[in-house]
Coordinates of C-alpha atoms in Angstrom, one line a residue:
M1 CA 0.0 0.0 0.0
K2 CA 2.9 2.3 0.8
R3 CA 4.5 1.6 -2.5
L4 CA 1.2 2.3 -4.3
L5 CA 0.8 5.7 -2.6
I6 CA 4.3 6.7 -3.7
I7 CA 3.4 5.7 -7.3
L8 CA 0.3 7.9 -7.2
L9 CA 2.2 10.9 -5.8
L10 CA 4.9 10.5 -8.4
L11 CA 2.2 10.2 -11.1
S12 CA 0.6 13.5 -10.0
F13 CA 4.0 15.2 -9.9
T14 CA 5.0 14.0 -13.4
V15 CA 1.7 15.2 -15.0
S16 CA 2.4 18.7 -13.8
A17 CA 6.1 18.8 -14.1
A18 CA 8.2 19.8 -17.1
A19 CA 9.9 16.4 -17.7
E20 CA 9.7 15.4 -21.4
N21 CA 10.8 11.7 -21.4
T22 CA 9.5 9.5 -18.6
Y23 CA 10.7 6.0 -17.7
Y24 CA 8.2 3.4 -16.6
Y25 CA 9.7 0.1 -15.3
F26 CA 7.8 -3.2 -15.5
S27 CA 7.0 -4.2 -11.9
D28 CA 5.6 -7.4 -10.4
T29 CA 2.9 -5.5 -8.5
D30 CA -0.7 -6.4 -9.6
H31 CA -2.6 -3.4 -10.9
P32 CA -5.2 -2.3 -8.3
E33 CA -7.8 -1.5 -10.9
H34 CA -7.3 -3.7 -13.9
E35 CA -7.3 -7.5 -13.5
G36 CA -4.6 -9.3 -15.5
F37 CA -2.4 -6.2 -15.6
K38 CA 0.9 -5.5 -13.7
L39 CA 1.8 -2.0 -12.6
L40 CA 4.2 0.3 -14.5
D41 CA 6.4 1.8 -11.8
Y42 CA 8.7 4.9 -11.7
S43 CA 11.1 3.3 -9.3
Q44 CA 14.0 1.3 -10.8
P45 CA 14.0 -2.4 -9.7
T46 CA 16.6 -3.4 -7.2
D47 CA 15.7 -7.1 -6.6
T48 CA 18.3 -9.8 -7.2
F49 CA 15.9 -12.3 -8.7
S50 CA 13.8 -11.6 -11.8
S51 CA 10.1 -12.1 -12.1
Y52 CA 8.9 -13.6 -15.4
I53 CA 5.8 -14.2 -17.5
N54 CA 5.6 -17.1 -20.0
L55 CA 4.4 -15.7 -23.3
D56 CA 3.6 -19.2 -24.5
E57 CA 0.7 -19.1 -22.0
Q58 CA -0.5 -15.5 -22.2
P59 CA 0.5 -12.0 -23.3
A60 CA 2.2 -9.8 -20.7
L61 CA 0.3 -6.7 -19.8
W62 CA 1.4 -3.6 -17.8
A63 CA -0.4 -0.3 -17.1
T64 CA 0.1 3.0 -15.3
M65 CA -2.3 4.3 -12.7
P66 CA -5.1 6.4 -14.2
F67 CA -4.0 9.9 -15.2
S68 CA -5.6 12.8 -13.4
A69 CA -5.7 15.0 -16.5
D70 CA -5.5 14.7 -20.3
T71 CA -1.9 13.8 -21.1
K72 CA -0.4 14.0 -24.5
I73 CA 2.3 11.7 -26.0
N74 CA 4.3 13.4 -28.8
G75 CA 7.4 11.7 -30.2
D76 CA 9.1 8.3 -30.4
V77 CA 8.3 5.6 -27.8
S78 CA 10.8 2.9 -27.0
I79 CA 10.1 -0.4 -25.2
T80 CA 13.1 -2.4 -23.9
V81 CA 12.5 -5.9 -22.7
F82 CA 14.5 -9.0 -21.7
I83 CA 13.4 -12.2 -23.4
E84 CA 14.5 -15.6 -22.3
A85 CA 14.3 -18.6 -24.7
D86 CA 14.1 -21.4 -22.1
F87 CA 14.7 -25.1 -23.0
I88 CA 15.3 -28.2 -20.9
R89 CA 18.7 -28.9 -22.7
P90 CA 19.7 -25.6 -24.5
E91 CA 23.1 -27.1 -25.4
L92 CA 21.4 -29.6 -27.7
L93 CA 19.8 -26.9 -29.9
P94 CA 22.0 -24.9 -32.3
I95 CA 19.5 -22.1 -32.7
Q96 CA 16.1 -20.9 -31.4
V97 CA 13.9 -18.2 -33.0
K98 CA 11.1 -16.3 -31.1
I99 CA 8.8 -13.9 -32.9
I100 CA 7.7 -11.1 -30.5
K101 CA 5.4 -8.0 -30.9
A102 CA 5.2 -5.0 -28.6
S103 CA 2.2 -2.6 -28.4
L104 CA 1.4 0.7 -26.6
I105 CA -2.2 0.7 -25.4
D106 CA -4.8 2.9 -23.9
V107 CA -6.8 1.3 -21.0
A108 CA -10.2 2.8 -20.3
P109 CA -11.7 2.7 -16.8
S110 CA -14.1 0.0 -18.0
G111 CA -11.1 -2.2 -19.0
N112 CA -11.5 -1.7 -22.7
V113 CA -8.2 -1.6 -24.6
E114 CA -7.4 0.6 -27.6
V115 CA -4.1 0.1 -29.4
I116 CA -2.1 3.4 -29.8
G117 CA 0.7 1.8 -31.8
A118 CA 2.3 -1.6 -32.4
T119 CA 5.5 -2.9 -33.8
R120 CA 5.7 -5.5 -36.6
P121 CA 6.3 -9.1 -35.4
T122 CA 10.1 -9.2 -34.8
P123 CA 12.2 -12.4 -34.9
L124 CA 14.7 -12.8 -32.1
V125 CA 17.5 -15.4 -32.7
F126 CA 19.1 -17.3 -29.8
I127 CA 22.3 -19.2 -30.3
R128 CA 22.9 -22.4 -28.2
N129 CA 23.4 -21.3 -24.5
E130 CA 22.7 -17.6 -25.2
T131 CA 19.1 -17.9 -24.0
L132 CA 18.7 -14.3 -22.6
K133 CA 18.5 -11.3 -24.8
S134 CA 17.7 -7.6 -24.4
T135 CA 15.9 -5.9 -27.3
T136 CA 14.3 -2.5 -27.9
F137 CA 11.2 -2.0 -29.9
K138 CA 10.6 1.5 -31.4
L139 CA 7.3 3.2 -32.1
D140 CA 8.0 6.3 -34.1
N141 CA 6.0 9.6 -34.3
I142 CA 3.4 8.7 -31.7
E143 CA 0.9 11.5 -31.3
Y144 CA -1.9 10.7 -28.9
V145 CA -3.9 12.1 -26.0
V146 CA -4.5 9.8 -23.0
S147 CA -7.8 11.0 -21.5
A148 CA -8.2 11.8 -17.8
G149 CA -9.1 8.6 -15.9
H150 CA -7.4 6.3 -18.5
S151 CA -4.2 4.4 -18.0
L152 CA -1.3 4.0 -20.4
G153 CA -0.2 0.4 -21.0
V154 CA 2.3 -2.0 -22.7
K155 CA 1.5 -5.3 -24.2
I156 CA 4.2 -7.9 -25.0
E157 CA 3.1 -11.0 -27.0
K158 CA 4.4 -13.9 -29.0
T159 CA 2.8 -13.9 -32.5
F160 CA 4.0 -17.1 -34.1
D161 CA 5.2 -20.4 -32.8
I162 CA 5.9 -23.5 -34.9
L163 CA 5.6 -25.6 -31.7
S164 CA 1.8 -24.9 -31.6
Y165 CA 1.4 -27.0 -34.8
F166 CA 1.3 -30.8 -35.0
P167 CA 3.6 -32.8 -34.8
F168 CA 6.0 -30.1 -33.3
S169 CA 3.5 -29.4 -30.6
I170 CA 4.6 -32.7 -28.9
F171 CA 7.8 -30.9 -27.8
S172 CA 6.1 -27.6 -26.7
P173 CA 6.1 -28.6 -22.9
F174 CA 9.9 -28.5 -23.0
F175 CA 10.1 -24.9 -24.3
S176 CA 9.1 -21.6 -22.9
T177 CA 9.4 -17.9 -23.9
N178 CA 9.7 -15.7 -20.9
V179 CA 9.7 -11.9 -20.3
L180 CA 12.1 -11.2 -17.4
Y181 CA 11.6 -8.0 -15.4
D182 CA 11.7 -6.3 -12.0
A183 CA 15.3 -7.1 -11.2
S184 CA 18.5 -5.0 -11.2
Y185 CA 19.9 -7.0 -14.1
T186 CA 16.7 -7.3 -16.1
K187 CA 15.3 -3.8 -16.1
S188 CA 12.5 -4.0 -18.7
Y189 CA 11.0 -0.6 -19.2
V190 CA 9.1 1.8 -21.6
L191 CA 10.3 5.4 -22.4
I192 CA 7.4 7.8 -23.0
P193 CA 7.8 11.3 -24.5
F194 CA 5.1 13.3 -22.8
N195 CA 4.1 16.7 -24.1
I196 CA 3.8 18.9 -21.0
T197 CA 0.2 19.8 -20.0
G198 CA 1.0 21.7 -16.9
E199 CA 2.8 24.5 -18.8
G200 CA 4.0 25.3 -22.3
I201 CA 2.1 25.1 -25.6
S202 CA -0.2 22.3 -26.8
L203 CA -1.6 21.8 -30.3
Q204 CA -4.5 19.5 -31.1
C205 CA -6.5 18.5 -34.3
F206 CA -9.3 16.0 -34.0
S207 CA -9.2 15.1 -37.7
P208 CA -5.6 15.3 -39.1
E209 CA -6.4 13.3 -42.2
K210 CA -8.7 14.4 -45.0
E211 CA -9.5 13.4 -48.6
V212 CA -10.6 16.1 -51.1
R213 CA -11.1 16.5 -54.8
P214 CA -8.5 18.3 -57.0
G215 CA -8.7 22.1 -56.5
E216 CA -10.9 21.8 -53.4
D217 CA -10.0 23.0 -49.9
A218 CA -9.2 20.7 -46.9
I219 CA -9.8 22.8 -43.8
Y220 CA -8.3 21.6 -40.5
T221 CA -9.4 23.3 -37.3
L222 CA -6.6 23.4 -34.8
I223 CA -6.9 24.1 -31.0
V224 CA -3.9 26.0 -29.6
Y225 CA -3.6 25.7 -25.8
N226 CA -1.6 28.1 -23.6
N227 CA -1.0 26.0 -20.4
G228 CA 1.3 28.7 -18.8
D229 CA 0.5 31.3 -16.2
Q230 CA 1.0 34.3 -18.5
Q231 CA -0.5 35.5 -21.8
D232 CA 1.5 34.4 -24.7
T233 CA 1.9 35.2 -28.4
I234 CA 2.0 32.0 -30.4
T235 CA 3.4 31.7 -33.9
I236 CA 1.8 29.1 -36.3
S237 CA 4.2 27.8 -39.0
S238 CA 4.2 25.0 -41.6
S239 CA 6.9 22.7 -42.9
Y240 CA 5.7 23.1 -46.5
T241 CA 8.4 24.8 -48.6
G242 CA 6.3 25.5 -51.7
G243 CA 5.1 23.7 -54.8
D244 CA 1.9 23.0 -56.7
W245 CA -0.1 22.6 -53.5
T246 CA -1.4 25.6 -51.5
V247 CA -1.0 25.7 -47.7
N248 CA -2.6 28.6 -45.7
T249 CA -2.0 28.7 -42.0
G250 CA -4.6 31.4 -41.4
D251 CA -3.6 33.6 -38.5
S252 CA 0.2 33.3 -38.3
Q253 CA 0.2 34.7 -34.8
L254 CA -2.3 34.2 -32.0
T255 CA -2.5 35.9 -28.7
V256 CA -3.8 33.4 -26.1
A257 CA -4.6 34.2 -22.5
A258 CA -3.0 32.2 -19.6
Q259 CA -4.6 28.8 -19.0
S260 CA -6.8 29.3 -22.1
F261 CA -6.9 28.3 -25.8
S262 CA -7.8 29.6 -29.3
Y263 CA -8.8 28.3 -32.6
T264 CA -7.1 28.6 -36.0
D265 CA -7.7 27.0 -39.4
V266 CA -5.1 25.5 -41.7
T267 CA -6.3 25.2 -45.4
V268 CA -4.6 22.7 -47.7
T269 CA -5.5 22.8 -51.4
P270 CA -4.3 20.3 -54.1
P271 CA -3.8 21.7 -57.6
A272 CA -6.6 21.4 -60.1
N273 CA -4.7 18.9 -62.2
A274 CA -3.9 16.6 -59.2
T275 CA -4.7 12.9 -59.8
E276 CA -6.0 10.2 -57.6
G277 CA -3.4 9.0 -55.0
D278 CA -1.5 12.4 -54.8
Y279 CA -1.0 13.4 -51.2
L280 CA 0.8 16.0 -49.0
N281 CA 2.1 15.5 -45.5
I282 CA 3.0 18.6 -43.6
T283 CA 4.0 19.4 -40.0
I284 CA 2.3 22.4 -38.3
T285 CA 4.2 23.9 -35.4
A286 CA 2.9 26.3 -32.6
T287 CA 5.7 28.2 -30.9
G288 CA 5.4 30.4 -27.8
T289 CA 7.7 31.8 -25.2
T290 CA 7.1 28.9 -22.8
G291 CA 7.4 26.0 -25.3
S292 CA 6.2 24.6 -28.6
D293 CA 4.2 21.7 -30.0
S294 CA 3.7 20.2 -33.4
L295 CA 1.4 17.8 -35.3
W296 CA 1.2 16.4 -38.8
L297 CA -1.6 16.8 -41.3
N298 CA -2.2 14.4 -44.2
T299 CA -4.2 15.5 -47.3
S300 CA -4.8 13.1 -50.2
V301 CA -6.7 13.4 -53.5
A302 CA -9.9 11.5 -53.6
P303 CA -10.6 9.3 -56.7
P304 CA -12.9 11.0 -59.3
E305 CA -16.6 10.0 -58.9
Y306 CA -19.6 10.0 -61.2
G307 CA -22.7 11.8 -59.8
V308 CA -26.1 13.0 -60.9
T309 CA -29.0 14.9 -59.4
V310 CA -32.6 15.3 -60.7
E311 CA -34.8 18.1 -59.5
A312 CA -38.5 18.6 -60.1
L313 CA -39.3 22.2 -61.1
Y314 CA -43.1 21.7 -60.2
N315 CA -44.3 20.0 -57.0
S316 CA -47.7 19.3 -58.6
L317 CA -49.9 20.1 -61.6
E318 CA -53.7 19.7 -62.3
A319 CA -55.4 18.5 -65.5
E320 CA -58.8 17.4 -66.7
P321 CA -59.5 13.9 -68.2
G322 CA -58.1 13.7 -71.8
E323 CA -55.8 16.6 -71.3
Q324 CA -52.0 16.5 -71.8
V325 CA -49.8 18.1 -69.2
T326 CA -46.0 18.8 -69.3
F327 CA -43.7 18.5 -66.3
E328 CA -40.2 20.1 -66.2
F329 CA -37.2 18.5 -64.5
L330 CA -33.6 19.7 -64.2
V331 CA -30.8 17.1 -64.6
E332 CA -27.3 18.1 -63.3
N333 CA -23.9 16.4 -63.4
T334 CA -22.7 16.5 -59.8
G335 CA -19.7 14.2 -60.4
D336 CA -16.1 14.8 -61.4
L337 CA -16.3 13.3 -64.9
Y338 CA -18.1 13.9 -68.2
D339 CA -21.1 11.5 -68.3
T340 CA -24.2 10.5 -70.3
Y341 CA -27.4 9.7 -68.5
D342 CA -30.3 7.6 -69.8
L343 CA -33.8 9.0 -68.9
F344 CA -36.8 6.9 -67.7
V345 CA -40.3 8.1 -66.8
T346 CA -42.3 6.5 -64.1
C347 CA -46.1 7.0 -64.2
I348 CA -49.1 4.6 -64.2
W349 CA -50.6 6.6 -67.1
G350 CA -47.5 6.4 -69.2
G351 CA -45.5 9.4 -70.3
A352 CA -42.4 10.2 -72.3
P353 CA -39.4 12.6 -71.9
D354 CA -38.5 14.9 -74.8
R355 CA -35.3 12.9 -75.2
N356 CA -34.0 9.5 -74.2
S357 CA -30.6 10.6 -72.8
V358 CA -28.6 13.7 -72.0
S359 CA -24.8 14.2 -71.9
L360 CA -23.3 16.7 -69.5
D361 CA -19.9 18.0 -68.6
V362 CA -18.9 18.5 -64.9
G363 CA -21.2 20.9 -63.2
E364 CA -23.5 21.3 -66.3
S365 CA -27.3 20.9 -66.1
E366 CA -30.1 20.7 -68.6
Q367 CA -33.9 21.0 -68.4
V368 CA -35.9 17.9 -69.5
S369 CA -39.7 17.9 -70.3
V370 CA -42.0 15.0 -69.6
S371 CA -45.5 14.8 -71.1
V372 CA -48.3 12.8 -69.6
T373 CA -51.9 12.4 -70.9
V374 CA -54.7 11.9 -68.4
P375 CA -57.1 9.1 -69.4
E376 CA -60.7 10.0 -70.4
N377 CA -62.1 7.8 -67.7
A378 CA -60.0 9.2 -64.9
T379 CA -62.1 10.1 -61.8
N380 CA -62.2 13.5 -60.2
G381 CA -59.6 13.9 -57.4
T382 CA -57.4 11.1 -58.5
T383 CA -53.6 11.7 -58.1
Q384 CA -50.7 10.0 -59.7
V385 CA -46.9 10.3 -59.3
V386 CA -44.8 11.4 -62.2
G387 CA -41.1 10.6 -61.8
L388 CA -38.0 11.1 -63.9
T389 CA -34.9 8.9 -63.3
A390 CA -31.5 9.8 -64.7
Q391 CA -29.1 6.8 -64.7
S392 CA -25.4 7.0 -65.4
R393 CA -24.0 4.9 -68.3
N394 CA -20.6 4.6 -66.7
S395 CA -21.5 3.8 -63.1
D396 CA -24.3 2.7 -60.8
E397 CA -25.2 6.4 -59.9
E398 CA -28.8 7.4 -60.5
S399 CA -31.2 10.0 -59.2
T400 CA -35.0 10.3 -59.3
A401 CA -37.3 13.3 -58.7
T402 CA -41.1 13.2 -58.6
S403 CA -44.1 15.5 -59.1
T404 CA -47.8 14.9 -58.5
L405 CA -50.6 15.0 -61.2
R406 CA -54.1 15.6 -59.9
V407 CA -57.3 15.1 -61.9
V408 CA -59.8 18.0 -61.7
Y409 CA -63.2 17.5 -63.3
T410 CA -65.8 20.3 -63.7
A411 CA -69.3 18.8 -64.1
P412 CA -71.7 20.5 -66.5
S413 CA -74.5 22.6 -64.9
G414 CA -78.1 21.4 -65.1
G415 CA -81.3 21.3 -62.9
G416 CA -82.0 17.6 -63.6
S417 CA -78.6 16.7 -62.3
N418 CA -79.2 18.4 -58.9
F419 CA -82.5 16.6 -58.5
M420 CA -81.0 13.2 -59.1
T421 CA -78.2 14.0 -56.6
T422 CA -80.7 14.9 -53.9
I423 CA -82.6 11.6 -54.5
F424 CA -79.3 9.7 -54.2
W425 CA -78.4 11.3 -50.9
I426 CA -81.9 10.6 -49.4
L427 CA -81.7 6.9 -50.4
F428 CA -78.1 6.7 -49.0
I429 CA -79.1 8.1 -45.6
V430 CA -82.2 5.8 -45.3
G431 CA -80.0 2.8 -46.2
V432 CA -77.4 3.7 -43.5
V433 CA -80.2 4.0 -40.8
V434 CA -81.6 0.6 -41.8
I435 CA -78.1 -1.0 -41.5
L436 CA -77.5 0.5 -38.1
I437 CA -80.8 -0.8 -36.7
L438 CA -80.2 -4.2 -38.1
A439 CA -76.6 -4.3 -36.6
Y440 CA -78.0 -3.3 -33.1
Y441 CA -80.5 -6.1 -33.0
L442 CA -77.9 -8.7 -34.2
G443 CA -75.5 -7.5 -31.6
R444 CA -78.2 -7.9 -28.9
T445 CA -78.8 -11.5 -30.1
A446 CA -75.2 -12.6 -30.2
Q447 CA -73.6 -10.7 -27.3
K448 CA -70.1 -12.0 -26.3
M449 CA -69.5 -13.1 -22.7
V450 CA -65.8 -12.3 -22.7
L451 CA -63.3 -10.3 -24.8
L452 CA -59.6 -11.2 -25.1
E453 CA -56.9 -8.7 -25.9
C454 CA -53.1 -8.7 -26.1
D455 CA -50.9 -5.7 -27.2
E456 CA -48.1 -7.9 -28.5
R457 CA -49.4 -11.2 -30.1
V458 CA -46.3 -12.1 -32.1
A459 CA -42.8 -12.6 -30.7
E460 CA -39.6 -13.3 -32.5
V461 CA -36.8 -14.5 -30.1
A462 CA -33.6 -16.5 -30.0
P463 CA -33.4 -20.0 -28.7
G464 CA -33.1 -20.2 -24.9
A465 CA -35.4 -17.1 -24.4
Q466 CA -38.5 -16.9 -22.2
V467 CA -41.5 -15.1 -23.7
A468 CA -44.3 -13.6 -21.6
F469 CA -47.6 -12.6 -23.1
T470 CA -50.0 -10.4 -21.0
V471 CA -53.6 -11.2 -21.9
R472 CA -56.5 -9.0 -20.8
L473 CA -59.9 -10.6 -20.1
I474 CA -62.8 -8.1 -20.3
N475 CA -66.3 -8.9 -19.0
P476 CA -68.6 -6.9 -21.4
L477 CA -71.7 -7.4 -19.3
E478 CA -73.3 -4.7 -17.3
K479 CA -72.0 -3.9 -13.8
T480 CA -74.7 -5.8 -11.9
E481 CA -74.7 -8.9 -9.7
K482 CA -75.8 -10.9 -12.7
G483 CA -73.0 -9.6 -14.7
K484 CA -70.3 -11.3 -12.6
Q485 CA -68.7 -14.1 -14.6
R486 CA -66.3 -17.0 -13.8
Y487 CA -63.9 -18.0 -16.6
R488 CA -61.8 -21.1 -17.0
L489 CA -58.6 -20.6 -18.9
K490 CA -56.4 -23.1 -20.9
V491 CA -53.8 -23.2 -23.6
E492 CA -54.3 -25.0 -26.9
G493 CA -52.3 -25.3 -30.1
R494 CA -49.0 -26.6 -31.4
I495 CA -46.4 -26.9 -28.6
P496 CA -43.1 -28.2 -29.8
E497 CA -41.2 -30.9 -27.9
K498 CA -39.4 -29.6 -24.8
W499 CA -41.1 -26.2 -25.0
K500 CA -43.1 -25.2 -21.8
A501 CA -46.2 -23.1 -21.8
E502 CA -47.8 -22.1 -18.6
L503 CA -50.6 -19.7 -17.6
S504 CA -50.4 -17.6 -14.4
Q505 CA -54.0 -18.5 -13.6
E506 CA -56.4 -21.2 -14.7
E507 CA -59.6 -19.6 -13.4
V508 CA -60.6 -16.0 -12.8
V509 CA -63.8 -14.1 -11.6
I510 CA -64.5 -10.7 -13.2
D511 CA -67.4 -8.3 -12.3
G512 CA -69.4 -6.9 -15.2
G513 CA -67.6 -4.1 -17.0
D514 CA -64.3 -4.9 -15.3
E515 CA -61.2 -6.6 -16.7
A516 CA -58.3 -8.8 -15.4
E517 CA -54.9 -9.8 -16.7
V518 CA -53.2 -13.2 -16.9
T519 CA -49.7 -14.0 -18.1
L520 CA -48.8 -16.8 -20.5
E521 CA -45.1 -17.7 -20.1
V522 CA -43.3 -19.8 -22.8
Q523 CA -39.9 -21.2 -22.1
I524 CA -37.8 -22.1 -25.3
P525 CA -34.9 -24.6 -25.1
E526 CA -31.5 -23.4 -26.0
D527 CA -31.0 -26.2 -28.6
S528 CA -34.2 -25.4 -30.5
P529 CA -33.6 -25.2 -34.3
L530 CA -34.2 -21.8 -35.9
D531 CA -37.0 -23.2 -38.2
E532 CA -39.0 -24.2 -35.1
W533 CA -42.2 -22.2 -34.2
T534 CA -45.4 -22.4 -32.2
S535 CA -48.9 -21.1 -32.6
L536 CA -50.9 -21.0 -29.3
D537 CA -54.5 -20.2 -28.4
V538 CA -55.5 -18.8 -25.0
V539 CA -59.0 -20.1 -24.5
A540 CA -61.4 -18.4 -22.0
T541 CA -64.7 -20.4 -21.3
P542 CA -67.4 -18.5 -19.4
Q543 CA -70.1 -20.1 -17.1
K544 CA -72.6 -19.4 -19.8
G545 CA -72.1 -18.6 -23.4
K546 CA -69.6 -19.2 -26.1
S547 CA -65.8 -19.6 -25.5
E548 CA -63.4 -17.1 -27.0
R549 CA -59.8 -17.7 -28.0
L550 CA -56.8 -15.5 -28.8
N551 CA -54.1 -16.7 -31.1
L552 CA -50.4 -16.0 -30.2
L553 CA -47.4 -16.8 -32.4
I554 CA -43.7 -17.3 -31.6
T555 CA -40.9 -17.7 -34.2
L556 CA -37.2 -18.1 -33.7
R557 CA -34.3 -16.1 -35.1
E558 CA -30.5 -16.0 -34.8
P559 CA -29.1 -14.6 -31.5
E560 CA -28.3 -10.9 -32.0
E561 CA -26.8 -8.0 -30.2
R562 CA -29.2 -5.2 -29.1
L563 CA -27.6 -2.1 -27.8
Q564 CA -29.3 0.6 -25.7
T565 CA -27.4 3.8 -25.0
E566 CA -27.7 6.5 -22.4
I567 CA -25.7 9.7 -22.8
T568 CA -24.8 12.3 -20.1
H569 CA -22.6 15.4 -20.1
E570 CA -20.5 16.7 -17.2
P571 CA -21.1 19.6 -16.7
E572 CA -24.7 19.5 -17.9
E573 CA -24.6 23.1 -19.0
F574 CA -21.4 24.5 -20.5
G575 CA -20.1 27.5 -22.4
E576 CA -17.5 28.1 -25.1
G577 CA -14.0 26.9 -24.1
E578 CA -15.1 24.6 -21.3
R579 CA -13.9 21.0 -21.1
V580 CA -16.8 18.6 -21.3
V581 CA -16.8 14.9 -20.6
T582 CA -19.6 13.0 -22.4
T583 CA -20.3 9.7 -20.7
V584 CA -21.9 7.0 -23.0
T585 CA -23.4 4.0 -21.2
I586 CA -24.1 1.1 -23.5
E587 CA -26.1 -1.9 -22.5
N588 CA -26.3 -5.1 -24.5
V589 CA -29.9 -6.4 -24.0
G590 CA -29.5 -9.0 -26.8
E591 CA -28.3 -12.6 -26.8
K592 CA -25.0 -12.2 -28.7
T593 CA -21.8 -10.6 -27.7
A594 CA -21.2 -7.2 -29.3
E595 CA -17.6 -7.2 -30.6
N596 CA -15.3 -4.5 -31.9
K597 CA -17.7 -1.6 -31.5
K598 CA -16.8 2.1 -32.0
V599 CA -18.2 5.1 -30.2
I600 CA -17.8 8.3 -32.1
L601 CA -18.5 11.8 -30.8
F602 CA -19.5 14.5 -33.2
V603 CA -20.0 18.2 -32.3
N604 CA -21.6 20.4 -35.0
G605 CA -21.1 17.6 -37.5
K606 CA -17.3 17.4 -36.8
E607 CA -15.7 14.3 -35.2
K608 CA -14.2 15.3 -31.8
N609 CA -13.3 12.0 -30.2
R610 CA -13.7 8.2 -30.6
I611 CA -13.1 4.9 -28.8
E612 CA -12.7 1.6 -30.7
G613 CA -12.5 -2.1 -29.9
I614 CA -15.3 -2.2 -27.4
T615 CA -16.7 -5.7 -26.5
I616 CA -20.0 -6.0 -24.6
K617 CA -21.4 -9.4 -23.4
P618 CA -25.1 -10.1 -23.2
N619 CA -26.8 -8.5 -20.2
A620 CA -23.7 -6.4 -19.5
H621 CA -22.9 -2.7 -19.9
V622 CA -19.9 -0.4 -20.3
K623 CA -19.3 3.2 -19.7
I624 CA -17.2 5.3 -22.1
E625 CA -15.9 8.8 -21.3
L626 CA -15.2 11.1 -24.3
P627 CA -13.7 14.5 -23.4
W628 CA -14.0 17.5 -25.7
I629 CA -13.9 21.3 -25.8
A630 CA -17.2 23.2 -26.1
E631 CA -17.8 25.7 -28.8
E632 CA -20.1 28.7 -28.9
E633 CA -23.0 26.5 -30.1
N634 CA -22.9 22.7 -29.6
E635 CA -25.0 20.2 -31.4
V636 CA -23.7 16.9 -30.0
E637 CA -24.2 13.5 -31.7
V638 CA -22.9 10.1 -30.5
R639 CA -22.8 7.2 -32.8
V640 CA -22.3 3.5 -31.9
E641 CA -21.0 1.5 -34.9

């Protein structure tokens, strides 16, 4: 406990201090918050005997304590480890080869792991008795912000082993691949280049990679932080030395108050004659009196695309039977290439465009007329949809726009017509009255003694589930002593083998005008085939009168993941420049494990933060924290993909 307290104090000191490169040593202390992890320690090991983890059995995992504030890594990370190739008789083997991989990881409070960077699988060669070797893995140009509450971790793993394949696997018990650490002669460690967050200058861009068309602007919004205690004038510069591309850093100098930040835009524009695959990587540097920071931006030229848009110039038109009407549409080439579009008319009454195709250059548009003739027998008030589709000959791109054609019929004037209309309405009203009287007497003769209702009568579930139907029994009789009824309940229908169907009550008494609820529970075996189903009837038999039944259906489907999300913000109300932490709680109420999920945070349509590689088991939930900086107006959207 004393050692853990010292680690926490050192961690707080390092976050606020001005050290750039920080050593973390692999210790043998179990991590207090993350099961399966060891602790990364600031103290150099002094023990005489090494601890070890056998990579043939499991990967080796270490992590720091959670950071108290957002902490940025900016530079090259090096991981030095001692690997031992152990064999019962090493002198009998001329050579051993072990293939090792090292990763730098971000460990969320929930335990979810995101890989920041990883090395390629690296072969290590051991000659005869030289079974211990120190090697350093390099991760270049790491630029990453570890969120507050998260831990920074290291993962060492063995990626390939011929001894895991038959027949060589027979000899695997005689070999082991060990990571040695936590001793004075086996100091395995990781060297992290932290960018100072307690003072100096910090630079951040949430989307440093963009893809644009030739001649179009890629606009990067940068956040420049002044973490010092005094106002500072910060210079923004670019590594671009000139050429066909255009780079505009916007405000070359920014005045930023102490413990505050400001925004600036960097615009990168490829030349109009750029081709697919062209790209430009540049480094943007922010320099102040207390320090500097830099980041890279990658802009690439998107492949040319075909595109088309059709617009209806009239929402609706009216015409009489036998009349021809003309609709106008506008066809525009919204792609990057010259294209020809075939034209098709959709209308139940037929119709034809004034041409069968149209060829357009990039950005060009043409008006197309479509003529439709209303049939002579069309009734007054009838509406039909008239649509024009433009389909690209060189791609699958197409677009459709629609208008509405309404039939308007003006009847000729005449006294005889009005008289016949009056007679028709009188006969119609008399007929309706007769039907209502007849229906009343028939209802009195065949009055039901019970009504059955259920809001959800069909269920589609996975094997192993339990379905509960709530059935309402309604006594439709008058609320008198004679109206009280006793009902016997039972279940009939097709019940598959091993399925269990049970009613919560087999008999119920209901006063006239009242209702009661019973529950039908159906238990489905886990080994039921997906083509299995059941159709059940809940039958209610009154003391007197006819029985009534209600049919219920259950079908089976594949187990699936079903995610429910809850989103909160801390603080709940925030202004421009405030740091906001959005917490996303995701619950899997389905039957299948949700794997490799992504949570992406958008503010005003721009991506601000994301977490990937999330796994949620059935009936489990995770909490994800996404920090971001509030703007003047904030329309927040969270997507789970």
